[in-house]
Amino acid sequence: MIWNISKKEFLSSLLTFKFLIGLLLCVLLIPISINLSLVHYLERLKIYQQESQKYEKEFKEIYVYSQIRPTVLKKPEPLSIFISDSEEVLGNKVKILLGQVPFLAEGSATERENPFLASFLNIDFTFICSVLLSLFALLFTYDSFSKEKESGTLATTLANNISRDRLIVGKLLGHVLTLLPIILLSFIVSFLVILVHRSIEFKIEDWLRILSISLSSLLYVLIFLLLGMFISTLTSRSSTSLMIALFIWVFLVIIVPNASLFLSQSLTSIIPKEAIDKATKNLNEEFGKKVKNFEEKLPKPVMGINWLYIGGIDGQTRMISPKDVMENRRQLNSFSEPLRIEYAQRKYAIQQNYLNDLIRQSNLTKYLSIISPLTIFRHIASGLTRTDLESHLQFIEKCKRYREQIINYYMSKNLFSSFAYFTQMKESEMRTADEWIAYYTEGKYKTYRELESVTKGNFFRMFAEFKYGPIDILKHLKSYLDVNDILRFSLKNENYIDTLQRISIDLIVLIIIVVILFSLSYVATIRYDPRYQ
């Protein structure tokens, strides 16, 4: 009996205009979105590969230890072709610095008030799929009972001793069978598009994740099928059912996600990014003053000339100078670099509060939109594709650990207080200012003071006295530093089981909604009495 009811519902829906429209729209729009996402993914992958080569080259072509400031990249996620990748809005690049704990990655949305909200409601495969399928699920079921009530066939059906249990299960199964060809055909065409490109390969675990997304999408569609049936059990006119169904669809799919985004920003206050930047700037200035005060207490060099000086941000220095200048730099580094790390932690304490506010606002958006099956489904899909906020925060956390490993490397070799931190010259190769002058003038002047008195301190006249100039400095520019013993960054993705555990609450919520809607539809069907129609 159930099969006969299902077959009847399936055939009656199969021959309708709305089935044809639904099939055409899904088969056209969903594969097109996959194709566009695939092209975009390949572009991002190409950029990633180019940047990886660039930063790898920079890392290997360093001369001194102070230049160890690697740039970490997050590889684009292949499964991001199904849902927008968080790196597009949250960034995928982190520069490892002593003076800054990894905080926000570089990305196109980092200038937003809250970049963590930028990932909500992106137009992608999952969004198009969930919007279209939920709409068609309601359009196929809104008149499941109300149409038969209007025509009087429902009363006749119930008069033939057909179990109401079998009736509701049969109708539900029939509608599932109606949408199943649309879903399967859309996914099949999408996978064919992926296979035609032959530029992306999925691992076994990736296929498990894709299968999980497909199953969760069926669960999502089932919610709207049951919602449409429940509405139909409560009304006597198909037109009334349609109006209510469309109103609820607009509310759940469009209004709730956008309203939750607005409400979360209205209900929570976040310190402006400008205030955080100002606070960190003040700490940077305080750090600079302490370093300057320490430097002023150091013995003044006889000749404050650097034959070679290459400075950079975050204490990156490479120099060749008279011995007393080099000694001053060594003492300065032994003070400034640990202090730099200390101030980085103080800055991060401020930034951490700001970061927590951003995460709290993002979580509030999620909780406020929990009544929307679309939002829940997108959370599940983004988790399965490793493109959600949690995956991004895991990346940032691993960058923080990598920075700590770099710092431990410096500490274990006592590099901050060594000459090797900023120069390739060995201490035995260093010369005093007077030795440099005697060497470059071939003994004409024995000391720097003697040369200074003759030239009246004019640097151009000083250099004119050099017989051949400090060109032999180049011999101290030795080969690149051996970086083989420096730990490299490695990003290990979250495994499938851990992901399932993380999204289990969302899955349970969807299942609970299905059970509730089925129960409501069942009770309404059981309590229906044709005599009081």
PDB file of C-alpha atoms in Angstrom, residues 17-123:
ATOM      1  CA  PHE A  17       5.576  21.799 -15.161  1.00  0.00           C
ATOM      2  CA  LYS A  18       7.256  22.585 -11.819  1.00  0.00           C
ATOM      3  CA  PHE A  19       9.205  19.304 -11.989  1.00  0.00           C
ATOM      4  CA  LEU A  20      10.538  20.237 -15.423  1.00  0.00           C
ATOM      5  CA  ILE A  21      11.496  23.731 -14.274  1.00  0.00           C
ATOM      6  CA  GLY A  22      13.143  22.365 -11.135  1.00  0.00           C
ATOM      7  CA  LEU A  23      15.099  19.809 -13.104  1.00  0.00           C
ATOM      8  CA  LEU A  24      16.312  22.338 -15.680  1.00  0.00           C
ATOM      9  CA  LEU A  25      17.298  24.974 -13.123  1.00  0.00           C
ATOM     10  CA  CYS A  26      19.190  22.553 -10.891  1.00  0.00           C
ATOM     11  CA  VAL A  27      20.922  20.741 -13.753  1.00  0.00           C
ATOM     12  CA  LEU A  28      21.996  24.070 -15.267  1.00  0.00           C
ATOM     13  CA  LEU A  29      22.799  26.298 -12.284  1.00  0.00           C
ATOM     14  CA  ILE A  30      24.443  23.792  -9.948  1.00  0.00           C
ATOM     15  CA  PRO A  31      27.038  22.462 -12.456  1.00  0.00           C
ATOM     16  CA  ILE A  32      27.695  26.024 -13.664  1.00  0.00           C
ATOM     17  CA  SER A  33      28.455  27.104 -10.093  1.00  0.00           C
ATOM     18  CA  ILE A  34      30.780  24.115  -9.721  1.00  0.00           C
ATOM     19  CA  ASN A  35      32.572  25.015 -12.930  1.00  0.00           C
ATOM     20  CA  LEU A  36      33.047  28.639 -11.846  1.00  0.00           C
ATOM     21  CA  SER A  37      34.263  27.539  -8.418  1.00  0.00           C
ATOM     22  CA  LEU A  38      36.643  25.061 -10.023  1.00  0.00           C
ATOM     23  CA  VAL A  39      38.145  27.715 -12.295  1.00  0.00           C
ATOM     24  CA  HIS A  40      38.506  30.046  -9.330  1.00  0.00           C
ATOM     25  CA  TYR A  41      40.122  27.294  -7.242  1.00  0.00           C
ATOM     26  CA  LEU A  42      42.672  26.595  -9.975  1.00  0.00           C
ATOM     27  CA  GLU A  43      43.530  30.304 -10.130  1.00  0.00           C
ATOM     28  CA  ARG A  44      44.081  30.391  -6.372  1.00  0.00           C
ATOM     29  CA  LEU A  45      46.113  27.183  -6.553  1.00  0.00           C
ATOM     30  CA  LYS A  46      48.344  28.703  -9.221  1.00  0.00           C
ATOM     31  CA  ILE A  47      48.896  31.800  -7.088  1.00  0.00           C
ATOM     32  CA  TYR A  48      49.640  29.584  -4.089  1.00  0.00           C
ATOM     33  CA  GLN A  49      52.232  27.609  -6.047  1.00  0.00           C
ATOM     34  CA  GLN A  50      53.897  30.784  -7.297  1.00  0.00           C
ATOM     35  CA  GLU A  51      53.995  32.314  -3.834  1.00  0.00           C
ATOM     36  CA  SER A  52      55.250  29.061  -2.316  1.00  0.00           C
ATOM     37  CA  GLN A  53      58.213  29.061  -4.692  1.00  0.00           C
ATOM     38  CA  LYS A  54      58.848  32.744  -3.997  1.00  0.00           C
ATOM     39  CA  TYR A  55      58.824  32.396  -0.202  1.00  0.00           C
ATOM     40  CA  GLU A  56      60.786  29.140  -0.296  1.00  0.00           C
ATOM     41  CA  LYS A  57      63.461  30.910  -2.330  1.00  0.00           C
ATOM     42  CA  GLU A  58      63.493  33.827   0.115  1.00  0.00           C
ATOM     43  CA  PHE A  59      63.828  31.438   3.051  1.00  0.00           C
ATOM     44  CA  LYS A  60      66.791  29.623   1.545  1.00  0.00           C
ATOM     45  CA  GLU A  61      68.560  32.788   0.383  1.00  0.00           C
ATOM     46  CA  ILE A  62      69.291  34.298   3.772  1.00  0.00           C
ATOM     47  CA  TYR A  63      72.741  35.164   5.077  1.00  0.00           C
ATOM     48  CA  VAL A  64      72.273  35.623   8.824  1.00  0.00           C
ATOM     49  CA  TYR A  65      69.977  34.256  11.520  1.00  0.00           C
ATOM     50  CA  SER A  66      68.145  37.547  12.052  1.00  0.00           C
ATOM     51  CA  GLN A  67      66.663  37.094   8.567  1.00  0.00           C
ATOM     52  CA  ILE A  68      64.766  33.947   9.565  1.00  0.00           C
ATOM     53  CA  ARG A  69      61.262  35.340   9.168  1.00  0.00           C
ATOM     54  CA  PRO A  70      59.425  32.713   7.087  1.00  0.00           C
ATOM     55  CA  THR A  71      56.071  33.344   5.427  1.00  0.00           C
ATOM     56  CA  VAL A  72      53.528  30.566   5.963  1.00  0.00           C
ATOM     57  CA  LEU A  73      50.891  29.795   3.341  1.00  0.00           C
ATOM     58  CA  LYS A  74      47.713  27.760   3.615  1.00  0.00           C
ATOM     59  CA  LYS A  75      47.102  25.670   0.517  1.00  0.00           C
ATOM     60  CA  PRO A  76      43.679  26.130  -1.113  1.00  0.00           C
ATOM     61  CA  GLU A  77      41.300  23.365  -0.105  1.00  0.00           C
ATOM     62  CA  PRO A  78      40.154  21.245  -3.113  1.00  0.00           C
ATOM     63  CA  LEU A  79      36.744  20.780  -1.513  1.00  0.00           C
ATOM     64  CA  SER A  80      36.284  24.554  -1.556  1.00  0.00           C
ATOM     65  CA  ILE A  81      34.738  24.136  -5.018  1.00  0.00           C
ATOM     66  CA  PHE A  82      31.579  23.134  -3.145  1.00  0.00           C
ATOM     67  CA  ILE A  83      31.526  26.048  -0.718  1.00  0.00           C
ATOM     68  CA  SER A  84      33.416  29.327  -0.507  1.00  0.00           C
ATOM     69  CA  ASP A  85      36.867  28.916   0.979  1.00  0.00           C
ATOM     70  CA  SER A  86      37.499  30.866   4.191  1.00  0.00           C
ATOM     71  CA  GLU A  87      40.925  31.946   2.893  1.00  0.00           C
ATOM     72  CA  GLU A  88      39.230  34.257   0.403  1.00  0.00           C
ATOM     73  CA  VAL A  89      37.841  36.346   3.222  1.00  0.00           C
ATOM     74  CA  LEU A  90      40.078  35.441   6.153  1.00  0.00           C
ATOM     75  CA  GLY A  91      43.417  35.187   4.365  1.00  0.00           C
ATOM     76  CA  ASN A  92      45.891  32.359   3.791  1.00  0.00           C
ATOM     77  CA  LYS A  93      49.224  34.013   4.520  1.00  0.00           C
ATOM     78  CA  VAL A  94      51.044  34.639   7.810  1.00  0.00           C
ATOM     79  CA  LYS A  95      54.478  36.236   8.260  1.00  0.00           C
ATOM     80  CA  ILE A  96      56.281  34.715  11.235  1.00  0.00           C
ATOM     81  CA  LEU A  97      57.775  37.591  13.229  1.00  0.00           C
ATOM     82  CA  LEU A  98      59.387  37.897  16.642  1.00  0.00           C
ATOM     83  CA  GLY A  99      57.533  41.125  17.331  1.00  0.00           C
ATOM     84  CA  GLN A 100      54.056  39.866  16.479  1.00  0.00           C
ATOM     85  CA  VAL A 101      52.155  36.766  17.543  1.00  0.00           C
ATOM     86  CA  PRO A 102      50.092  35.485  14.575  1.00  0.00           C
ATOM     87  CA  PHE A 103      46.768  37.237  14.869  1.00  0.00           C
ATOM     88  CA  LEU A 104      44.924  37.735  11.580  1.00  0.00           C
ATOM     89  CA  ALA A 105      46.098  36.278   8.298  1.00  0.00           C
ATOM     90  CA  GLU A 106      46.504  38.488   5.258  1.00  0.00           C
ATOM     91  CA  GLY A 107      43.299  38.447   3.202  1.00  0.00           C
ATOM     92  CA  SER A 108      40.862  40.591   1.266  1.00  0.00           C
ATOM     93  CA  ALA A 109      38.438  40.923   4.164  1.00  0.00           C
ATOM     94  CA  THR A 110      40.809  41.733   7.004  1.00  0.00           C
ATOM     95  CA  GLU A 111      39.851  45.403   6.781  1.00  0.00           C
ATOM     96  CA  ARG A 112      36.219  44.594   7.607  1.00  0.00           C
ATOM     97  CA  GLU A 113      34.861  45.407  11.051  1.00  0.00           C
ATOM     98  CA  ASN A 114      34.578  41.656  11.617  1.00  0.00           C
ATOM     99  CA  PRO A 115      36.239  39.528   8.899  1.00  0.00           C
ATOM    100  CA  PHE A 116      34.831  36.391  10.569  1.00  0.00           C
ATOM    101  CA  LEU A 117      31.356  37.417   9.389  1.00  0.00           C
ATOM    102  CA  ALA A 118      32.504  37.699   5.778  1.00  0.00           C
ATOM    103  CA  SER A 119      32.021  33.963   5.225  1.00  0.00           C
ATOM    104  CA  PHE A 120      28.258  34.073   5.869  1.00  0.00           C
ATOM    105  CA  LEU A 121      25.918  33.805   2.872  1.00  0.00           C
ATOM    106  CA  ASN A 122      28.456  33.578   0.073  1.00  0.00           C
ATOM    107  CA  ILE A 123      26.976  32.599  -3.293  1.00  0.00           C
TER     108      ILE A 123
END
